[in-house]
Coordinates of C-alpha atoms in Angstrom, one line a residue:
M1 CA -6.4 -5.5 61.3
T2 CA -9.6 -6.2 59.6
L3 CA -12.8 -6.0 61.7
E4 CA -15.7 -8.4 61.1
L5 CA -18.9 -6.9 62.5
G6 CA -22.3 -8.3 62.9
V7 CA -25.6 -8.0 64.8
A8 CA -27.0 -10.1 67.7
L9 CA -30.7 -10.4 67.6
D10 CA -33.0 -10.9 70.6
P11 CA -35.4 -13.9 70.0
A12 CA -38.0 -12.0 71.9
L13 CA -38.4 -9.7 68.9
P14 CA -41.3 -10.4 66.6
P15 CA -40.3 -12.8 63.9
A16 CA -41.0 -10.2 61.1
T17 CA -38.7 -7.7 62.9
M18 CA -35.9 -10.3 63.2
T19 CA -36.2 -11.1 59.5
A20 CA -36.1 -7.4 58.5
L21 CA -33.0 -6.8 60.7
A22 CA -31.2 -9.8 59.2
Q23 CA -32.0 -8.7 55.7
R24 CA -30.9 -5.1 56.5
A25 CA -27.6 -6.5 57.9
E26 CA -27.0 -8.4 54.7
E27 CA -27.8 -5.3 52.5
T28 CA -25.5 -3.0 54.4
G29 CA -22.5 -5.4 54.1
L30 CA -22.3 -6.6 57.7
D31 CA -20.6 -10.0 58.3
L32 CA -22.8 -12.0 60.6
V33 CA -26.2 -12.4 62.2
V34 CA -26.3 -14.1 65.6
I35 CA -29.5 -15.3 67.3
N36 CA -29.1 -14.9 71.1
P37 CA -30.4 -17.6 73.4
G38 CA -34.1 -17.4 74.3
D39 CA -37.4 -19.1 74.5
L40 CA -37.7 -19.3 70.7
D41 CA -36.6 -22.6 69.2
P42 CA -33.1 -22.0 67.7
W43 CA -33.6 -24.5 65.0
T44 CA -36.7 -22.9 63.7
T45 CA -35.2 -19.4 63.9
A46 CA -32.0 -20.3 62.2
T47 CA -33.8 -22.1 59.4
W48 CA -36.2 -19.2 58.9
L49 CA -33.4 -16.6 58.7
L50 CA -31.3 -18.7 56.4
G51 CA -34.3 -18.9 54.1
S52 CA -35.0 -15.2 54.3
T53 CA -31.4 -14.1 53.4
K54 CA -29.1 -15.0 50.6
S55 CA -25.5 -14.9 51.8
I56 CA -24.9 -13.6 55.2
P57 CA -23.9 -16.2 57.8
I58 CA -26.3 -17.0 60.6
G59 CA -25.0 -17.9 64.0
V60 CA -26.9 -19.9 66.6
A61 CA -25.5 -21.6 69.7
L62 CA -26.8 -25.1 69.7
A63 CA -26.0 -26.9 72.9
P64 CA -25.1 -30.6 72.7
V65 CA -27.9 -32.9 73.3
A66 CA -27.4 -35.1 76.5
A67 CA -28.4 -38.7 76.9
P68 CA -32.2 -38.8 76.9
D69 CA -34.1 -39.2 80.1
P70 CA -36.3 -42.4 79.4
R71 CA -39.0 -40.9 81.7
D72 CA -39.3 -37.8 79.5
P73 CA -41.3 -38.4 76.4
D74 CA -40.1 -35.0 75.0
A75 CA -36.4 -35.6 75.6
G76 CA -34.2 -35.2 72.5
Y77 CA -31.9 -37.9 71.2
P78 CA -28.3 -37.0 70.3
S79 CA -28.4 -39.0 67.1
V80 CA -31.6 -37.4 65.9
A81 CA -30.3 -33.9 66.8
G82 CA -27.0 -34.7 65.0
R83 CA -28.7 -35.7 61.8
A84 CA -31.0 -32.7 62.0
R85 CA -27.9 -30.5 62.4
D86 CA -26.2 -32.2 59.5
S87 CA -29.3 -31.7 57.3
L88 CA -29.5 -28.0 58.1
G89 CA -25.8 -27.7 57.4
L90 CA -26.2 -29.4 54.1
L91 CA -29.0 -27.1 53.1
A92 CA -27.3 -23.9 54.5
G93 CA -23.7 -24.8 53.4
A94 CA -21.2 -22.6 55.0
R95 CA -23.6 -20.0 56.2
L96 CA -24.6 -21.8 59.4
I97 CA -22.4 -21.4 62.5
T98 CA -23.4 -23.5 65.5
D99 CA -20.2 -23.0 67.6
P100 CA -20.9 -20.3 70.4
N101 CA -17.2 -19.6 70.6
A102 CA -17.1 -18.5 66.9
W103 CA -18.0 -14.9 67.8
T104 CA -17.5 -12.3 70.5
L105 CA -20.3 -10.2 71.9
A106 CA -19.9 -6.4 72.3
P107 CA -22.1 -4.2 74.5
A108 CA -24.9 -2.2 73.0
D109 CA -24.0 1.1 71.4
P110 CA -20.2 0.4 71.3
V111 CA -17.6 3.1 70.5
P112 CA -14.9 2.4 67.9
D113 CA -12.3 1.6 70.6
D114 CA -14.5 -1.1 72.0
L115 CA -14.8 -2.7 68.6
K116 CA -11.1 -2.5 68.0
R117 CA -10.4 -4.0 71.4
L118 CA -12.7 -6.9 70.8
A119 CA -11.5 -7.4 67.2
A120 CA -8.1 -8.3 68.6
T121 CA -9.6 -11.8 69.4
E122 CA -9.7 -12.3 65.6
L123 CA -13.3 -13.3 66.0
P124 CA -16.3 -11.5 64.5
V125 CA -17.7 -9.0 66.9
V126 CA -21.5 -8.9 67.2
V127 CA -23.5 -6.0 68.7
P128 CA -27.1 -6.2 70.0
A129 CA -29.5 -4.5 67.6
S130 CA -33.3 -4.1 67.6
T131 CA -33.9 -1.5 65.0
E132 CA -32.8 -0.9 61.4
A133 CA -31.3 2.4 62.6
E134 CA -29.0 0.5 64.9
V135 CA -28.0 -1.8 62.1
D136 CA -27.3 1.1 59.8
R137 CA -25.1 2.7 62.5
L138 CA -23.1 -0.5 62.8
A139 CA -22.7 -0.5 59.0
R140 CA -21.2 3.0 59.1
L141 CA -18.8 2.0 61.9
L142 CA -17.6 -0.9 59.8
I143 CA -16.9 1.4 56.8
E144 CA -15.1 4.0 58.9
H145 CA -13.2 1.8 61.3
G146 CA -13.3 -1.7 59.9
G147 CA -9.9 -1.6 58.3
P148 CA -8.9 -2.8 54.8
R149 CA -11.1 -5.6 53.4
P150 CA -9.1 -8.5 51.9
T151 CA -8.6 -8.5 48.2
G152 CA -7.7 -12.2 47.9
P153 CA -9.6 -15.3 49.1
R154 CA -11.6 -14.2 52.0
R155 CA -13.2 -16.7 54.3
T156 CA -15.9 -15.5 56.5
S157 CA -16.3 -16.4 60.1
S158 CA -18.8 -19.1 59.2
V159 CA -16.2 -20.8 57.0
R160 CA -13.4 -20.4 59.6
A161 CA -15.6 -21.8 62.3
K162 CA -15.6 -25.2 60.4
R163 CA -11.9 -25.5 60.4
L164 CA -10.5 -28.6 62.1
P165 CA -7.8 -28.5 64.8
G166 CA -4.3 -29.5 63.8
I167 CA -4.3 -27.9 60.3
A168 CA -2.3 -24.7 59.7
Y169 CA -4.9 -23.2 57.3
D170 CA -3.3 -19.8 57.3
E171 CA 0.0 -21.3 56.2
V172 CA -1.2 -22.9 52.9
P173 CA 1.3 -21.8 50.2
A174 CA 0.2 -18.8 48.3
S175 CA 0.1 -20.7 45.0
L176 CA -2.4 -23.1 46.4
A177 CA -4.5 -20.8 48.6
E178 CA -6.7 -19.5 45.9
T179 CA -8.1 -23.0 45.0
A180 CA -7.8 -24.7 48.4
V181 CA -11.1 -26.0 49.7
E182 CA -12.0 -26.0 53.5
P183 CA -14.9 -27.8 55.2
G184 CA -16.9 -24.4 55.3
D185 CA -16.3 -23.5 51.6
P186 CA -19.2 -23.8 49.1
A187 CA -17.1 -26.1 46.9
Y188 CA -16.5 -28.6 49.8
R189 CA -19.5 -30.8 49.1
A190 CA -18.2 -31.4 45.6
V191 CA -14.7 -32.5 46.6
R192 CA -15.1 -34.2 50.0
S193 CA -16.2 -37.7 48.8
T194 CA -15.2 -40.1 46.1
Y195 CA -17.3 -42.3 43.8
L196 CA -17.9 -45.0 46.5
R197 CA -16.6 -43.5 49.8
G198 CA -18.0 -40.6 51.8
G199 CA -15.3 -38.4 53.3
R200 CA -14.9 -35.3 55.4
P201 CA -11.3 -34.2 54.8
G202 CA -10.1 -31.1 56.7
L203 CA -8.4 -29.6 53.6
V204 CA -8.3 -30.2 49.9
L205 CA -5.4 -28.8 47.9
R206 CA -5.8 -28.5 44.1
P207 CA -2.5 -28.0 42.4
T208 CA -2.3 -27.5 38.7
T209 CA 1.5 -27.8 38.1
A210 CA 4.2 -30.2 39.2
A211 CA 5.8 -27.3 41.2
Q212 CA 2.5 -26.8 43.0
V213 CA 2.3 -30.6 43.8
A214 CA 5.7 -30.3 45.4
E215 CA 4.5 -27.4 47.5
A216 CA 1.4 -29.4 48.5
L217 CA 3.5 -32.3 49.5
A218 CA 5.8 -30.1 51.6
F219 CA 2.7 -28.7 53.4
A220 CA 1.5 -32.3 54.0
A221 CA 4.9 -33.3 55.3
R222 CA 4.3 -30.7 58.1
H223 CA 1.1 -32.5 58.9
R224 CA 2.1 -36.1 59.3
H225 CA -0.4 -36.5 62.0
L226 CA -3.2 -36.4 59.4
P227 CA -4.2 -38.9 56.8
L228 CA -3.1 -37.9 53.3
G229 CA -5.1 -38.9 50.1
I230 CA -3.9 -38.4 46.5
R231 CA -6.8 -38.0 44.0
S232 CA -7.0 -37.9 40.2
G233 CA -10.5 -38.9 39.3
G234 CA -11.8 -40.1 42.6
H235 CA -13.4 -43.2 41.1
G236 CA -11.2 -45.8 42.9
V237 CA -13.0 -48.6 44.6
S238 CA -10.7 -48.4 47.7
G239 CA -11.8 -44.8 48.4
R240 CA -8.3 -43.9 49.6
S241 CA -8.4 -40.6 47.8
T242 CA -10.5 -39.2 50.5
N243 CA -10.5 -39.4 54.3
N244 CA -11.9 -38.1 57.5
G245 CA -10.1 -35.1 59.1
G246 CA -7.0 -35.3 56.9
M247 CA -5.7 -33.8 53.7
V248 CA -6.4 -34.5 50.1
I249 CA -4.1 -33.5 47.2
D250 CA -6.5 -33.4 44.2
V251 CA -4.7 -33.3 40.8
G252 CA -8.0 -33.4 38.9
G253 CA -7.2 -30.0 37.4
M254 CA -4.1 -31.4 35.8
N255 CA -5.9 -32.9 32.8
T256 CA -4.0 -31.9 29.7
I257 CA -3.7 -34.4 26.8
E258 CA -1.0 -33.6 24.3
V259 CA 0.3 -35.6 21.2
L260 CA 4.1 -35.5 21.3
D261 CA 4.9 -37.5 18.1
T262 CA 2.5 -38.8 15.5
A263 CA 5.2 -41.1 14.0
T264 CA 5.6 -43.2 17.3
R265 CA 2.0 -42.3 18.5
R266 CA 3.5 -40.9 21.7
V267 CA 1.1 -38.9 23.8
R268 CA 1.5 -37.1 27.2
I269 CA -1.5 -37.4 29.6
E270 CA -1.8 -35.6 32.9
P271 CA -3.3 -37.6 35.8
G272 CA -6.5 -35.7 36.2
A273 CA -7.8 -36.5 32.7
T274 CA -10.4 -39.3 32.5
W275 CA -10.2 -42.2 30.2
K276 CA -13.2 -40.9 28.2
Q277 CA -11.3 -37.7 27.6
V278 CA -8.3 -39.6 26.5
A279 CA -10.4 -41.6 24.1
V280 CA -11.9 -38.4 22.6
A281 CA -8.4 -36.9 22.1
L282 CA -7.0 -39.9 20.5
D283 CA -9.9 -40.8 18.2
P284 CA -9.2 -38.2 15.4
Y285 CA -5.9 -40.0 14.9
G286 CA -7.5 -43.5 14.8
W287 CA -5.7 -44.3 18.1
A288 CA -6.7 -45.7 21.4
L289 CA -5.3 -46.7 24.7
G290 CA -7.0 -49.3 26.8
S291 CA -7.7 -48.7 30.4
G292 CA -10.5 -50.3 32.4
D293 CA -14.2 -50.7 31.5
Y294 CA -15.4 -47.2 32.5
G295 CA -14.5 -43.9 30.9
G296 CA -15.2 -41.8 34.0
V297 CA -12.1 -43.2 35.8
G298 CA -9.2 -40.9 36.3
V299 CA -5.9 -41.6 34.6
G300 CA -3.6 -41.3 37.6
G301 CA -4.7 -44.1 39.8
L302 CA -5.3 -46.7 37.1
A303 CA -2.0 -46.0 35.2
T304 CA 0.0 -46.6 38.3
A305 CA -1.7 -49.8 39.3
G306 CA -2.2 -51.9 36.1
G307 CA -5.2 -51.3 33.9
I308 CA -7.2 -54.4 33.2
G309 CA -9.7 -53.4 30.5
F310 CA -11.4 -54.2 27.2
L311 CA -8.4 -54.1 25.1
S312 CA -6.0 -55.9 27.5
R313 CA -6.1 -59.3 25.9
K314 CA -5.1 -57.8 22.5
H315 CA -2.8 -55.0 23.6
G316 CA -1.8 -55.7 27.2
L317 CA -2.3 -53.7 30.4
T318 CA -2.4 -49.9 30.4
I319 CA 1.0 -49.8 32.1
D320 CA 2.5 -51.9 29.3
H321 CA 2.4 -48.9 27.0
L322 CA 3.9 -46.4 29.5
V323 CA 7.3 -45.2 28.3
A324 CA 8.0 -42.4 30.8
V325 CA 6.6 -40.4 33.7
E326 CA 7.2 -37.1 35.4
M327 CA 6.9 -37.5 39.2
V328 CA 7.0 -35.5 42.3
L329 CA 8.8 -37.5 45.1
A330 CA 8.2 -37.2 48.8
D331 CA 11.1 -34.7 49.2
G332 CA 9.5 -32.4 46.6
S333 CA 12.0 -33.2 43.8
I334 CA 10.5 -33.4 40.3
V335 CA 12.0 -36.3 38.4
R336 CA 11.7 -38.1 35.1
A337 CA 11.7 -41.9 35.1
D338 CA 11.9 -44.2 32.0
R339 CA 14.0 -47.2 31.0
E340 CA 17.2 -45.1 30.9
E341 CA 16.7 -42.5 33.6
N342 CA 15.6 -43.7 37.0
P343 CA 14.8 -47.1 35.6
D344 CA 14.1 -48.7 39.0
L345 CA 11.6 -46.0 39.8
F346 CA 10.0 -46.5 36.4
W347 CA 9.8 -50.2 37.2
G348 CA 8.1 -49.5 40.5
V349 CA 5.6 -47.0 39.3
R350 CA 4.1 -49.5 36.9
G351 CA 2.1 -51.3 39.5
A352 CA 3.0 -49.6 42.8
G353 CA 3.1 -46.0 42.0
A354 CA 1.0 -44.8 44.9
N355 CA 3.7 -45.8 47.3
L356 CA 6.5 -43.9 45.5
G357 CA 5.3 -40.4 44.6
V358 CA 2.8 -38.4 42.6
V359 CA 2.9 -38.8 38.9
T360 CA 2.2 -35.5 37.2
A361 CA 2.5 -36.6 33.6
F362 CA 2.4 -40.0 31.7
D363 CA 4.1 -40.5 28.4
F364 CA 2.4 -43.5 26.5
E365 CA 2.9 -45.0 23.1
V366 CA -0.6 -45.8 22.0
Y367 CA -1.9 -48.1 19.2
E368 CA -4.2 -47.9 16.2
V369 CA -7.7 -49.1 16.8
A370 CA -10.4 -49.0 14.1
E371 CA -14.1 -49.6 14.9
V372 CA -14.8 -52.2 17.5
G373 CA -17.8 -54.4 18.3
S374 CA -19.2 -53.3 21.7
A375 CA -21.5 -55.8 23.4
Q376 CA -23.8 -55.9 26.3
L377 CA -25.7 -59.2 26.9
T378 CA -28.1 -60.1 29.7
L379 CA -28.8 -63.8 30.3
V380 CA -30.8 -65.8 32.8
V381 CA -29.1 -69.1 33.8
P382 CA -30.8 -71.9 35.9
D383 CA -27.4 -73.1 37.4
I384 CA -24.9 -70.3 38.3
E385 CA -22.2 -72.9 38.9
E386 CA -22.5 -74.4 35.4
A387 CA -22.7 -70.9 33.9
L388 CA -19.5 -69.7 35.6
L389 CA -17.6 -72.8 34.4
R390 CA -18.8 -72.5 30.9
F391 CA -18.0 -68.7 30.8
G392 CA -14.5 -69.5 31.9
E393 CA -14.1 -72.0 29.2
V394 CA -15.5 -69.7 26.4
A395 CA -13.6 -66.6 27.6
A396 CA -10.3 -68.4 27.9
A397 CA -10.7 -69.9 24.4
A398 CA -11.7 -66.7 22.7
P399 CA -9.1 -65.1 20.4
R400 CA -7.1 -62.3 21.8
D401 CA -9.3 -59.7 20.0
T402 CA -12.1 -60.6 22.3
T403 CA -12.4 -59.5 25.9
V404 CA -15.7 -60.1 27.8
F405 CA -16.4 -59.5 31.5
L406 CA -19.1 -61.1 33.6
V407 CA -21.2 -59.5 36.4
T408 CA -23.7 -61.2 38.6
G409 CA -25.1 -61.2 42.1
H410 CA -27.3 -63.1 44.5
P411 CA -29.2 -65.9 42.6
R412 CA -32.9 -65.6 42.3
P413 CA -35.4 -68.4 42.6
E414 CA -36.1 -68.3 38.9
G415 CA -32.4 -68.4 38.1
S416 CA -29.3 -66.1 38.2
V417 CA -29.0 -63.0 36.0
I418 CA -25.6 -62.6 34.4
Q419 CA -24.5 -59.5 32.5
L420 CA -21.7 -59.9 29.9
Y421 CA -20.1 -56.9 28.4
G422 CA -16.9 -56.3 26.5
L423 CA -15.3 -55.7 23.1
V424 CA -14.2 -57.4 19.9
D425 CA -11.4 -55.5 18.5
S426 CA -12.5 -55.9 14.9
P427 CA -14.5 -53.7 12.5
D428 CA -15.9 -56.8 10.7
P429 CA -19.5 -57.5 11.7
D430 CA -19.2 -61.2 10.8
V431 CA -16.1 -61.6 13.0
I432 CA -17.9 -59.8 15.9
L433 CA -20.9 -62.1 15.7
E434 CA -18.7 -65.2 15.4
R435 CA -16.8 -64.1 18.6
L436 CA -19.9 -63.3 20.6
T437 CA -22.1 -66.2 19.7
P438 CA -20.5 -68.7 22.2
F439 CA -21.1 -66.2 25.0
A440 CA -24.7 -65.6 24.0
S441 CA -25.4 -69.3 24.3
L442 CA -24.5 -69.4 28.0
G443 CA -28.1 -69.0 29.0
A444 CA -31.5 -67.6 28.0
L445 CA -30.6 -64.3 26.2
V446 CA -33.2 -61.8 27.5
Q447 CA -31.5 -58.5 26.4
Q448 CA -28.7 -57.7 24.0
Q449 CA -27.0 -54.7 22.4
V450 CA -24.2 -55.2 20.0
V451 CA -23.0 -52.2 18.0
L452 CA -20.2 -51.3 15.7
A453 CA -18.6 -48.3 17.3
R454 CA -15.6 -46.1 17.8
Y455 CA -13.7 -46.9 21.0
T456 CA -14.3 -43.4 22.1
E457 CA -18.1 -44.0 21.9
V458 CA -17.7 -47.0 24.2
M459 CA -15.8 -44.9 26.8
N460 CA -18.3 -42.0 26.4
Q461 CA -21.0 -44.1 27.9
A462 CA -19.6 -43.0 31.3
H463 CA -21.5 -40.2 32.9
D464 CA -19.7 -36.9 33.5
V465 CA -19.2 -36.2 37.2
G466 CA -20.2 -32.5 36.8
S467 CA -19.8 -29.6 39.2
D468 CA -21.4 -31.5 42.1
G469 CA -18.6 -34.0 42.3
H470 CA -18.8 -37.5 43.6
Q471 CA -21.3 -38.2 46.2
G472 CA -20.2 -41.5 47.7
H473 CA -21.5 -42.4 51.2
G474 CA -20.1 -44.6 53.9
E475 CA -17.3 -47.1 53.4
P476 CA -17.1 -49.5 50.4
H477 CA -16.4 -53.2 51.1
A478 CA -14.6 -55.0 48.3
R479 CA -12.4 -58.0 47.9
S480 CA -10.1 -58.7 44.9
G481 CA -8.2 -61.7 43.7
L482 CA -6.6 -63.3 40.7
I483 CA -7.0 -67.0 39.6
P484 CA -4.8 -68.9 37.1
A485 CA -7.8 -70.8 35.7
L486 CA -11.6 -71.0 36.2
T487 CA -11.8 -74.6 37.4
S488 CA -14.8 -76.6 38.3
E489 CA -13.8 -76.3 42.0
F490 CA -13.7 -72.6 41.7
A491 CA -17.1 -72.4 40.0
R492 CA -18.6 -74.5 42.7
D493 CA -17.2 -72.4 45.5
A494 CA -18.0 -69.1 43.7
A495 CA -21.6 -70.3 43.3
Q496 CA -21.8 -71.0 47.0
L497 CA -20.3 -67.5 47.7
L498 CA -23.1 -66.0 45.7
R499 CA -25.8 -68.0 47.5
T500 CA -24.8 -66.6 50.8
G501 CA -26.5 -63.4 49.8
D502 CA -23.7 -61.3 51.3
V503 CA -22.2 -60.3 47.9
Y504 CA -24.3 -58.0 45.8
F505 CA -21.7 -57.5 43.1
F506 CA -19.5 -60.2 41.6
Q507 CA -17.3 -59.6 38.6
L508 CA -14.9 -61.7 36.5
R509 CA -12.5 -59.8 34.3
T510 CA -10.9 -61.9 31.7
M511 CA -7.1 -61.6 31.3
G512 CA -4.6 -63.7 29.5
G513 CA -3.5 -62.9 25.9
A514 CA -1.1 -60.0 25.7
V515 CA -1.1 -59.5 29.4
A516 CA 0.8 -62.7 29.8
D517 CA 3.4 -61.8 27.0
V518 CA 5.2 -59.4 29.4
D519 CA 7.9 -60.9 31.7
P520 CA 6.5 -60.8 35.3
A521 CA 9.8 -59.2 36.5
A522 CA 9.4 -56.3 34.0
T523 CA 7.0 -54.3 36.1
A524 CA 5.8 -54.2 39.7
F525 CA 2.6 -55.6 38.5
A526 CA 3.9 -59.2 38.4
H527 CA 0.8 -61.5 38.2
R528 CA 1.1 -62.0 34.4
T529 CA -0.2 -65.6 34.2
A530 CA -3.6 -64.9 35.8
A531 CA -6.6 -65.9 33.6
F532 CA -9.3 -63.9 35.5
Q533 CA -9.5 -61.1 38.0
I534 CA -12.3 -61.4 40.5
T535 CA -14.1 -58.6 42.5
A536 CA -16.7 -59.1 45.2
M537 CA -18.5 -56.3 46.9
G538 CA -20.7 -56.5 50.0
G539 CA -22.4 -54.5 52.6
G540 CA -20.1 -55.2 55.5
T541 CA -16.7 -56.4 56.3
E542 CA -17.4 -59.4 58.4
A543 CA -20.1 -61.0 56.2
L544 CA -18.1 -60.3 53.1
D545 CA -15.0 -61.9 54.5
T546 CA -16.9 -64.9 55.4
A547 CA -18.3 -65.3 51.9
W548 CA -14.9 -64.4 50.4
S549 CA -13.2 -67.2 52.4
L550 CA -14.9 -69.6 49.9
A551 CA -12.9 -68.1 47.0
Q552 CA -9.6 -67.7 48.8
P553 CA -8.2 -71.2 48.3
H554 CA -8.3 -70.6 44.6
L555 CA -6.5 -67.3 44.5
D556 CA -3.0 -66.6 43.3
G557 CA -2.4 -62.9 43.6
L558 CA -4.4 -59.7 44.1
Y559 CA -5.2 -56.6 42.0
L560 CA -5.2 -53.6 44.4
S561 CA -7.5 -51.4 42.4
F562 CA -10.6 -53.4 43.6
E563 CA -9.6 -54.1 47.1
T564 CA -10.5 -52.2 50.3
T565 CA -8.7 -54.1 53.0
R566 CA -5.3 -52.5 53.5
S567 CA -3.7 -55.0 55.7
P568 CA -0.1 -56.1 55.2
E569 CA -1.4 -59.6 54.2
R570 CA -3.3 -58.0 51.2
V571 CA -0.1 -56.1 50.1
A572 CA 1.8 -59.4 50.2
D573 CA -0.9 -60.9 48.1
A574 CA -0.6 -58.2 45.6
F575 CA 3.2 -58.4 45.2
P576 CA 5.2 -61.7 45.1
P577 CA 8.1 -62.0 47.6
A578 CA 10.8 -60.9 45.2
T579 CA 8.7 -58.0 43.9
L580 CA 7.8 -56.8 47.4
A581 CA 11.4 -57.0 48.5
R582 CA 12.5 -54.8 45.6
L583 CA 9.6 -52.3 46.3
R584 CA 10.7 -52.0 49.9
E585 CA 14.1 -51.0 48.7
L586 CA 12.6 -48.4 46.4
K587 CA 10.3 -47.2 49.2
Q588 CA 13.5 -46.7 51.4
R589 CA 15.1 -44.7 48.7
F590 CA 12.3 -42.5 47.5
D591 CA 9.9 -42.3 50.5
P592 CA 12.0 -43.2 53.6
T593 CA 9.7 -41.2 55.9
N594 CA 6.5 -42.9 54.5
L595 CA 4.7 -39.8 53.5
F596 CA 2.7 -41.8 51.0
R597 CA 1.2 -44.1 53.6
D598 CA -2.7 -43.8 53.4
N599 CA -2.9 -46.5 50.8
F600 CA -1.9 -50.1 50.4
N601 CA 1.3 -49.2 52.2
I602 CA 4.5 -51.0 51.7
D603 CA 5.8 -51.4 55.2
L604 CA 9.5 -50.6 55.6
S605 CA 9.6 -52.1 59.1
E606 CA 9.7 -55.5 57.4
M607 CA 13.2 -54.7 56.0
H608 CA 14.7 -54.7 59.4
R609 CA 13.3 -57.9 60.8

């Protein structure tokens, strides 16, 4: 048994004395400083001691704030107190303990047997102390009777106090325990959220091998009462790779990129790599692999959904160049899937992979790409309806080597601002200018940047996430759809959608070209005849849905990567009936207990109706 020992300070002591005792407790290796209840404001005292020490946890019992008495001008408000507590927790990290049940109080001047008896509760034992001599005595007792100190990952009482009920933290597999992140760990803030969604998961597991992924899934299977998110890069619009109170399996550390065969341009990419890292690795060979439009996105999510990007019209979707995967299934088995081995699984993973397992390695056959023309154009147009219609005509008529996306928002009194950005897959400046001129003529050109660049330079415009991780807040609200053509009727209704003011981000991604060359039945991504993919983002679900209803009559399909509504209707929009029926059969075979459910879930109950 290991004893955790700390001091309990009387708030009646002079502030300078309390500070000196807390610092002495830290210097001598004690585990905790607790501030006993008293007249001194506990927030102020805790904040002061946290600022006066470096690492020792500070415990203070903060009672819940009751509903305010409207007759009392000094009454506290629960929401204000909660935000203050969150702010202090953010500044203090894992060092602040506010749960009064997170320690046990010993009598003054305890004997070793008293400490051992109280330590049986597996809580830190705190002893009243008012002098440095008493603190030193406790430090000696800890050395002599505290038992062996852990040599592996040791979580202090302040960390354990932030554990959530319903998670068997002490049963995390040994291979994952070293890198697992709990709510009280210093690394938690960097892994809890995604690019757009704020989260507070109860546990983040970070495997680095397929075998460890299997162990993580087995652990998750014992916690089916909790949400389960799978994360590669954490950039997904849906935000399903985090949650509140559940588990996250983060494969971001699996980011190796390996060239397998230069003759066939075959490469193996792990799911945690980002597309900018992929571009850097392929560039010395003169190769590229199209993804989306942002290099900071992780490989895993995009490469199991589709991949509509800057090179799609010339070379097809990202999944069209996938030749094999290594996957961990719900039962923990590690399998390979390609056109000969597990071909049904290979079909399903190209468009619906999140429902079937965790891909731990992707084998792609990439293609040669020389320098490209990278364009960013900003225009002001007086009539957004006309501009959308003309963009649709120009983009659809462009040669396959040209892919341009449009982004706009709420129209302004002086006109609408539209941003066009994309690539011309040609190293010839004259060809690049010829391809882009029709786009530049859509309105008053107020800003432009057209450069001849390596594809890796385009992808490297993405910012590195860094050690602080993603810092998304709240819930994203996005709608996605596919249209077979940009008609005058769609342009009219899309313009009205924008005029509602309830959509702050509206994007058109041009498809067609090589995307449509693939048989719709060849992959689980079946909407091969779409001309454009549409994304609309707003501040709230109800207003966004009302605005989006204007676009819905024109839609034929859905691309899940930019959707946040997880209803069965949206899943049915994403997969045509025959595709969805086949996916349900695969779900029944490979994930019959629906372990992979906290996503755009393929509902097995429909099979039995």
